[in-house]
PDB file of C-alpha atoms in Angstrom:
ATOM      1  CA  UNK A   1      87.197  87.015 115.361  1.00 93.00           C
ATOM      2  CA  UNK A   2      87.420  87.572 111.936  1.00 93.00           C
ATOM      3  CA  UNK A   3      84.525  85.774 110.645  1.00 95.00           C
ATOM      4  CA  UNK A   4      82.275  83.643 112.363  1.00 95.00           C
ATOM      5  CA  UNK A   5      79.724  80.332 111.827  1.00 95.00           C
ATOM      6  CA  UNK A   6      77.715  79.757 114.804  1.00 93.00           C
ATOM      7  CA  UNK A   7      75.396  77.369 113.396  1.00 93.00           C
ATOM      8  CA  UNK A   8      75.527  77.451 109.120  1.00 93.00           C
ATOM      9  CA  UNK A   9      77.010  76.682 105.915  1.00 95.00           C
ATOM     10  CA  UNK A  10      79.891  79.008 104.861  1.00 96.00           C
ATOM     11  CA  UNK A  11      82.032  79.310 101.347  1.00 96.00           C
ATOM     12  CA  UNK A  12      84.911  81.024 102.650  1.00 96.00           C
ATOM     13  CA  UNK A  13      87.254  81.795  99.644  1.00 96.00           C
ATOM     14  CA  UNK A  14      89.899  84.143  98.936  1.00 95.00           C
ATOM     15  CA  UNK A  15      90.560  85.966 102.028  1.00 95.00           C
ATOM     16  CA  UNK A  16      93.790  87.334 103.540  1.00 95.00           C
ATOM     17  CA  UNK A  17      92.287  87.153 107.262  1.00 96.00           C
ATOM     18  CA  UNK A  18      95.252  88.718 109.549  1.00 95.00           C
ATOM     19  CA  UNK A  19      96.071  90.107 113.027  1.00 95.00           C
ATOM     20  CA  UNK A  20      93.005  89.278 114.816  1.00 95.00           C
ATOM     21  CA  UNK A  21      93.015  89.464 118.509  1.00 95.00           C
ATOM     22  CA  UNK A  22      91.157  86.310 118.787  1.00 96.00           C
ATOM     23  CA  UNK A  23      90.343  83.513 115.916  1.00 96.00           C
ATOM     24  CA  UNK A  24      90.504  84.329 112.185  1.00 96.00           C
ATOM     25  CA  UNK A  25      87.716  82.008 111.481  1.00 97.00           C
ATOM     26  CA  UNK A  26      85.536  80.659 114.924  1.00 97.00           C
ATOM     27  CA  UNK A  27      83.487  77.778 114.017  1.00 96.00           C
ATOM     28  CA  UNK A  28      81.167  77.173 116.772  1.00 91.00           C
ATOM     29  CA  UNK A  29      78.383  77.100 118.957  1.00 88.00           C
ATOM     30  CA  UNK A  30      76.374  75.361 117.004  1.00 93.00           C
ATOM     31  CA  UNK A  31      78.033  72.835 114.204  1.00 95.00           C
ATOM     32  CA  UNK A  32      79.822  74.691 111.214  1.00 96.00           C
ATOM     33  CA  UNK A  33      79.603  73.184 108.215  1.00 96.00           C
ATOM     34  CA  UNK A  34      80.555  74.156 104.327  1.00 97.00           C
ATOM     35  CA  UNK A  35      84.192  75.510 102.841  1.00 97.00           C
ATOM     36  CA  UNK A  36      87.412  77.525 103.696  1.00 97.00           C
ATOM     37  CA  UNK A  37      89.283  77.452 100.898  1.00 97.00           C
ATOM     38  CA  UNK A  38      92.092  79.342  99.193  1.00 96.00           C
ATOM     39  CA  UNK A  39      92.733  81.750 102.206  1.00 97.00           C
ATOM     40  CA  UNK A  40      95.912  83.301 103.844  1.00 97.00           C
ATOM     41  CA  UNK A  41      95.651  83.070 107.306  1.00 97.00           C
ATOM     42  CA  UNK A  42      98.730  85.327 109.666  1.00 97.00           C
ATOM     43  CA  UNK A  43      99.073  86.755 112.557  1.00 96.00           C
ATOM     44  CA  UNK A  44      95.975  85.683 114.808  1.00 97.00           C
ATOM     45  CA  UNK A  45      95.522  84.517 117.973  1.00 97.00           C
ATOM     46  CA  UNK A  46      94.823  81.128 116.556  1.00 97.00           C
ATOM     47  CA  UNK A  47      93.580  80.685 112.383  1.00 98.00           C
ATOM     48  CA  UNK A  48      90.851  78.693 113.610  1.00 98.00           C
ATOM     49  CA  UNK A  49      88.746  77.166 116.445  1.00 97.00           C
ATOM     50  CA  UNK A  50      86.538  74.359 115.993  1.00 96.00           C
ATOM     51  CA  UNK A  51      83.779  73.621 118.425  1.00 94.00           C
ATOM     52  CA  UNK A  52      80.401  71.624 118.321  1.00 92.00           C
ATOM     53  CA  UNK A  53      80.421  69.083 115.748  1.00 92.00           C
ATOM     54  CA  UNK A  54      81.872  71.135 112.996  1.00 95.00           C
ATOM     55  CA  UNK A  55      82.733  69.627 109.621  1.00 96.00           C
ATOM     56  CA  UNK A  56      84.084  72.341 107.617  1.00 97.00           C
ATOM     57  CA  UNK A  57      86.282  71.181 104.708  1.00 98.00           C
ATOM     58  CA  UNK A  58      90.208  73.291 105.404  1.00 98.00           C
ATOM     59  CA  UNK A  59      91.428  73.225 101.815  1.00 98.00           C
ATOM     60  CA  UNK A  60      94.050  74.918  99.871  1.00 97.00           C
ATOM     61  CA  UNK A  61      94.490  77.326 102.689  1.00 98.00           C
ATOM     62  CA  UNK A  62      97.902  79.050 103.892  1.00 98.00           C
ATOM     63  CA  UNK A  63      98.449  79.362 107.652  1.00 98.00           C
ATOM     64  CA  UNK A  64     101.362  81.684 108.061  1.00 98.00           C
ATOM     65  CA  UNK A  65     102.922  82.501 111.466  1.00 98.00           C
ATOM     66  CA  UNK A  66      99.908  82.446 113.463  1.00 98.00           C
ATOM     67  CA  UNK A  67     100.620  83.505 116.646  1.00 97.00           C
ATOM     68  CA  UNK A  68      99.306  80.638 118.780  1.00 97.00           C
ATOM     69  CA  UNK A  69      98.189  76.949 117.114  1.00 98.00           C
ATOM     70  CA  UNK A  70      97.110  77.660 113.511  1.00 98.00           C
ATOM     71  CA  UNK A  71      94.035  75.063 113.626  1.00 98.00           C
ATOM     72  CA  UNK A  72      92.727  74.385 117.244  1.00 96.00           C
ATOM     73  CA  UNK A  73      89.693  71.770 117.769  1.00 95.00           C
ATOM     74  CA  UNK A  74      87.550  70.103 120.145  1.00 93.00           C
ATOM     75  CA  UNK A  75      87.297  66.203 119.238  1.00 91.00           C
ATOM     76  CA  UNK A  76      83.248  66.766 118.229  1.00 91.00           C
ATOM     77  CA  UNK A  77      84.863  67.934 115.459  1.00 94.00           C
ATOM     78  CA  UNK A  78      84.753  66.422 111.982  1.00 95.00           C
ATOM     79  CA  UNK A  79      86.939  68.447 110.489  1.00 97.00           C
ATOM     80  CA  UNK A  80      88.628  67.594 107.163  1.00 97.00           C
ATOM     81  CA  UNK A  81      92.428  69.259 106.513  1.00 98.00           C
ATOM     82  CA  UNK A  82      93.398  68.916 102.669  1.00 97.00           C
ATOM     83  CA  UNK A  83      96.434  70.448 100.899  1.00 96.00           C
ATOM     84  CA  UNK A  84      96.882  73.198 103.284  1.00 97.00           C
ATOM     85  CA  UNK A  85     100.168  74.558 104.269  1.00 97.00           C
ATOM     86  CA  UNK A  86     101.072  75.141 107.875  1.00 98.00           C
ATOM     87  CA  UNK A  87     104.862  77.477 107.848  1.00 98.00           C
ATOM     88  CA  UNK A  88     106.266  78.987 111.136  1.00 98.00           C
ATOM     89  CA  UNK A  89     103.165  77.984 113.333  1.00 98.00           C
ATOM     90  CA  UNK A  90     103.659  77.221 117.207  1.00 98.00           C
ATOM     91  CA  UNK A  91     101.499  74.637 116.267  1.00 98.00           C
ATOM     92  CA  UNK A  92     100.274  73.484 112.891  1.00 98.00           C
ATOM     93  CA  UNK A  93      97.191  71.209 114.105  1.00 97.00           C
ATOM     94  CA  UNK A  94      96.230  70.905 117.738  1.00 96.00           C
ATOM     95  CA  UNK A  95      93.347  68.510 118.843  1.00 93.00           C
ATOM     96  CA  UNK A  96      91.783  69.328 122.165  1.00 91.00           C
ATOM     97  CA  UNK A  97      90.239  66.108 124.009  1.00 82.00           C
ATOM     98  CA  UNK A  98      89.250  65.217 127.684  1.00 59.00           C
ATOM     99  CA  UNK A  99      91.703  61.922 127.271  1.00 60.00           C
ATOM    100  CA  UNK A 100      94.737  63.753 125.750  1.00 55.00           C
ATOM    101  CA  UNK A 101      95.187  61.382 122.469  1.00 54.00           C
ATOM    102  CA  UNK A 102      95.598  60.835 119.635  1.00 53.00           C
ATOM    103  CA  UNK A 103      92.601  62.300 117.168  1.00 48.00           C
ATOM    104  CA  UNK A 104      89.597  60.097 116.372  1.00 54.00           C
ATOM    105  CA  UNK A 105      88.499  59.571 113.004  1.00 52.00           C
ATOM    106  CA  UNK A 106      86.520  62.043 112.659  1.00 81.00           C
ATOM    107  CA  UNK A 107      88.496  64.398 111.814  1.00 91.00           C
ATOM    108  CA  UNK A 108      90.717  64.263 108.841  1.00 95.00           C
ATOM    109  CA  UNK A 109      93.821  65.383 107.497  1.00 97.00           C
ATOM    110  CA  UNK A 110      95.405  64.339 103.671  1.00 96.00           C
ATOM    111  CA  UNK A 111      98.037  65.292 102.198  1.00 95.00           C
ATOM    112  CA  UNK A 112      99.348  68.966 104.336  1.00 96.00           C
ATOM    113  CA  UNK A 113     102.310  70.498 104.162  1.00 97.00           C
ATOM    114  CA  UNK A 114     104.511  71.500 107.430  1.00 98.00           C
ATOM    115  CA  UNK A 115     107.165  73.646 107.689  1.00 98.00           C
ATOM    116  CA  UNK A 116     109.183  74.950 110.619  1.00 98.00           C
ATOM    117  CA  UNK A 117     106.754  75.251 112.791  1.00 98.00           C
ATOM    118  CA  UNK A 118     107.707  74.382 116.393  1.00 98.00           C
ATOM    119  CA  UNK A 119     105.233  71.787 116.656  1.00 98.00           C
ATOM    120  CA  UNK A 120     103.366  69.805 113.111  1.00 98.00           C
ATOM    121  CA  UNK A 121     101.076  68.465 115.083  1.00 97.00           C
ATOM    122  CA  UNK A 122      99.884  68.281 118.691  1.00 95.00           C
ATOM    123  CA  UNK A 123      97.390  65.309 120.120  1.00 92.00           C
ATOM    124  CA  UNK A 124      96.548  64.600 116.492  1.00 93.00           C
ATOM    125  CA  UNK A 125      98.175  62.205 114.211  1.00 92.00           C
ATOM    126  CA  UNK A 126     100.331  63.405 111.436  1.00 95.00           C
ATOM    127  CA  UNK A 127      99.228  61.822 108.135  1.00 96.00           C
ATOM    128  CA  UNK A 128     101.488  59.582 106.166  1.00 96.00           C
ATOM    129  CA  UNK A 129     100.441  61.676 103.249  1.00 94.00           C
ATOM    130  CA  UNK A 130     102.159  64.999 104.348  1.00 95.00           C
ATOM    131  CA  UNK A 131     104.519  67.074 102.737  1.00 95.00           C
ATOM    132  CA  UNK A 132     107.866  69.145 104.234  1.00 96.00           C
ATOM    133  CA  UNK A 133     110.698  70.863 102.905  1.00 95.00           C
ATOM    134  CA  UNK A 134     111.095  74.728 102.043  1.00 97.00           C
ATOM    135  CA  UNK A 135     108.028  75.897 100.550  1.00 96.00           C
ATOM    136  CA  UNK A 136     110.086  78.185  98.189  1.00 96.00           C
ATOM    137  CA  UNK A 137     107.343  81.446  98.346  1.00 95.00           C
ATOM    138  CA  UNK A 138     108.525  83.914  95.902  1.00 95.00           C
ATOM    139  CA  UNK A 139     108.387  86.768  98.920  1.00 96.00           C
ATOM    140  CA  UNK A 140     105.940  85.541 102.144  1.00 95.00           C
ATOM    141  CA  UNK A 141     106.920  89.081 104.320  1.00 94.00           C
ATOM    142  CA  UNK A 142     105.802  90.880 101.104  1.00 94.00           C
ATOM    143  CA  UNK A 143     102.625  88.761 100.904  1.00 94.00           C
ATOM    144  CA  UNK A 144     103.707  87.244  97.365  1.00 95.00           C
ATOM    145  CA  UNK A 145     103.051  83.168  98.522  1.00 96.00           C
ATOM    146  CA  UNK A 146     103.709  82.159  94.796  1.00 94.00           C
ATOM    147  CA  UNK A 147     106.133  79.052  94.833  1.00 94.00           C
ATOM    148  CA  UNK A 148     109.349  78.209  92.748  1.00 92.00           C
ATOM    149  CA  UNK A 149     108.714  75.352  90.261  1.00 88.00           C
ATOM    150  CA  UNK A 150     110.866  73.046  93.045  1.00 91.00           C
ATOM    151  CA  UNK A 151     108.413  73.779  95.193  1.00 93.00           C
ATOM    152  CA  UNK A 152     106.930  70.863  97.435  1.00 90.00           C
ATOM    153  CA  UNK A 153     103.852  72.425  96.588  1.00 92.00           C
ATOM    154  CA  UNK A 154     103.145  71.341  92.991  1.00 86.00           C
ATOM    155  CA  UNK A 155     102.327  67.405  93.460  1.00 79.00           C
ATOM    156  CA  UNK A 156     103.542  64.965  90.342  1.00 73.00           C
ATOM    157  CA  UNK A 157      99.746  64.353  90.383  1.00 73.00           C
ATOM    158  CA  UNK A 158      99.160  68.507  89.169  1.00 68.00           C
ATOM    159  CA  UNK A 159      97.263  69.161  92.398  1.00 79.00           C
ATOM    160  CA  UNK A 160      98.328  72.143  94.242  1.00 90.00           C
ATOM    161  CA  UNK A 161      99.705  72.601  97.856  1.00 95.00           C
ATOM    162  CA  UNK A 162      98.545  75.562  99.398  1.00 96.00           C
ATOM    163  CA  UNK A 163      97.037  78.792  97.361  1.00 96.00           C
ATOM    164  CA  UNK A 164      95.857  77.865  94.120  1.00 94.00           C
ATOM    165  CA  UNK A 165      96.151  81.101  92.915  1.00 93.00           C
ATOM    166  CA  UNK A 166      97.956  83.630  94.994  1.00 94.00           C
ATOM    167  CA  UNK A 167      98.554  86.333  92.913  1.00 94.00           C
ATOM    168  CA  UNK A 168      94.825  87.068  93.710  1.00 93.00           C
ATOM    169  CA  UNK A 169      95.746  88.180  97.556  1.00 94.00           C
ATOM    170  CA  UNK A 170      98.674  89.866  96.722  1.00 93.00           C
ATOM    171  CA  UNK A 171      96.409  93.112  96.522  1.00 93.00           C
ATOM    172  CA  UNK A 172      94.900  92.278  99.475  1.00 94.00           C
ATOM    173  CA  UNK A 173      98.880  91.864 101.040  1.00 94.00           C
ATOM    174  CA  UNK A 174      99.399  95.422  99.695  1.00 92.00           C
ATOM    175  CA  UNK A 175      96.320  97.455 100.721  1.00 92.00           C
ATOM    176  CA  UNK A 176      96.668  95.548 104.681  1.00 91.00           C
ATOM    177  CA  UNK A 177     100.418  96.918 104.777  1.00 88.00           C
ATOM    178  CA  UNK A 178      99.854 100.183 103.284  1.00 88.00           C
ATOM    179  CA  UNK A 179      96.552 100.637 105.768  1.00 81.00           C
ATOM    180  CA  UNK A 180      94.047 100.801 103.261  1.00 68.00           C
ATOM    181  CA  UNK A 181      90.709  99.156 104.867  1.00 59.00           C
ATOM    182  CA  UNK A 182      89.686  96.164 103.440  1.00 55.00           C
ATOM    183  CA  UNK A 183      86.567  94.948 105.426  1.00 48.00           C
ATOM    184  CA  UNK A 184      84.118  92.142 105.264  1.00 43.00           C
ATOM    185  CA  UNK A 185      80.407  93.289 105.956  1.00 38.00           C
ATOM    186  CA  UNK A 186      77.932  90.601 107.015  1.00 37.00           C
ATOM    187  CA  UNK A 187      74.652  90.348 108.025  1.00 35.00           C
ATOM    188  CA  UNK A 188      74.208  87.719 111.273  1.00 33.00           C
ATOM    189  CA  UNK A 189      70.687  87.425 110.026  1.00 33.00           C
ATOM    190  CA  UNK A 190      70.481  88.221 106.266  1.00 32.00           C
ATOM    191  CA  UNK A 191      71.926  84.839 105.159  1.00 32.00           C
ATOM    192  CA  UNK A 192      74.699  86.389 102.950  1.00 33.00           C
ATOM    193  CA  UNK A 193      78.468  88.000 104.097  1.00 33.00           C
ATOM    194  CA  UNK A 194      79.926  89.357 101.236  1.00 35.00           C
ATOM    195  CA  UNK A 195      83.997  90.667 101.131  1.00 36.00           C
ATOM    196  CA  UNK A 196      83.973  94.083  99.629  1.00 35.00           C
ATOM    197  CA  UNK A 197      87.468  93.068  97.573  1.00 39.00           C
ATOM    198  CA  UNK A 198      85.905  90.834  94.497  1.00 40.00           C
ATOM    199  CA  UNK A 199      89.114  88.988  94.688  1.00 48.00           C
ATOM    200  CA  UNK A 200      87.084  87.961  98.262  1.00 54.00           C
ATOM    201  CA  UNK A 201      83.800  86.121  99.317  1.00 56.00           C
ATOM    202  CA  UNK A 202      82.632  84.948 102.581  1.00 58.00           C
ATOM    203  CA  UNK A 203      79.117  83.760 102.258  1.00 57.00           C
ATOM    204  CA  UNK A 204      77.193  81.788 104.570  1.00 51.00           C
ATOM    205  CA  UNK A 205      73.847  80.498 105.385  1.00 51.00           C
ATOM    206  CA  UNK A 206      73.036  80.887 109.097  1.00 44.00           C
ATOM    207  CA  UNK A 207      70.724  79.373 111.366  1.00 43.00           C
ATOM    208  CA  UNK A 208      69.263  81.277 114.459  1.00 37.00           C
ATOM    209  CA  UNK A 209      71.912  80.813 117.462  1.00 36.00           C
ATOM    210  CA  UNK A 210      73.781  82.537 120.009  1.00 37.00           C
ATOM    211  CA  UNK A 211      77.969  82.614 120.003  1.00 42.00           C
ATOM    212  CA  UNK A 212      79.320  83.628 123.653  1.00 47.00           C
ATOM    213  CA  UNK A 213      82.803  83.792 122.261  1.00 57.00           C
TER     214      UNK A 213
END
């Protein structure tokens, strides 16, 4: 994993999080709570997993060609979705549940965009708020996810779809592809992660707990 919560409050902002031979973000043992926002998520083995009773807000974030179900989740979850994009996913959403239906309310999803992935949504309701259509990124295999002005993206209401401001993780695009190491250091018991790109911040606020995963 990329970065993990097993038991605190997280402001995950930022990030380009890719290629991970597990989750990009694993929420879990114990409940997750705070913020992902603003992040590019590619190339895992999943974006994210949500276990315990997790209620991380998902906003604003980009999940890009993830190589299995971009955002995965046990029903404890209360998860809430907002404005994200999911674009050439397996799956966009998947909800796992012992009775194999559709999501209870406690998790939430509002106003997501979905695009070509082979599945939107999987044992979780689609909301009537969601977006399709071509997202119109200026160059997504370069890593430049800025939109054209048709762009489902940018809402009559001036709310954005997706990255609020991805010029910032272009950089971070650049320096992945040309092998320059980009790391995140954190400290399981120090109560602070910090990205070593400013453009970058993971910070959370653990609580003393054990993550088998």
């Amino acid at each position: 994993h990329a970065v993990r919560n097993t038991g605190g409050t997280m402001e995950m902002t930022r990030n380009l999080v890719a290629d991970n031979a597990r989750a990009g973000a694993y929420l879990g043992n114990k409940s997750a709570h705070g913020t992902i926002a603003n992040n590019l998520f590619t190339g895992s083995n999943g974006e994210i997993w949500g276990y315990s009773g997790s209620d991380v807000e998902l906003r604003n974030n980009v999940f890009w060609k993830s190589r299995q179900a971009a955002v995965g989740f046990r029903d404890s979850c209360r998860l809430k979705l907002t404005r994200n994009s999911f674009a050439g996913n397996p799956v966009g959403i998947v909800l796992y549940s012992q009775s194999k239906v559709s999501a209870p309310a406690g998790a939430t999803a509002e106003g997501n965009h979905y695009w070509q992935n082979a599945k939107d949504t999987e044992n979780f309701e689609k909301e009537a708020s969601a977006l399709s259509g071509d997202p119109l990124f200026v160059d997504a295999a370069g890593g430049d996810f800025r939109v054209a002005e048709a762009s489902p993206f940018i809402r009559a209401d001036k709310t954005t779809v997706g990255l609020e401001k991805p010029e910032l993780l272009l950089p971070l695009w650049q320096a992945y592809k040309s092998g320059i190491a980009v790391t995140t250091e954190t400290e399981e018991e120090g109560g602070t992660a910090k990205a070593s790109e400013p453009a970058s911040s993971v910070s959370t606020t653990p609580v003393n707990g054990s993550d088998s995963s």
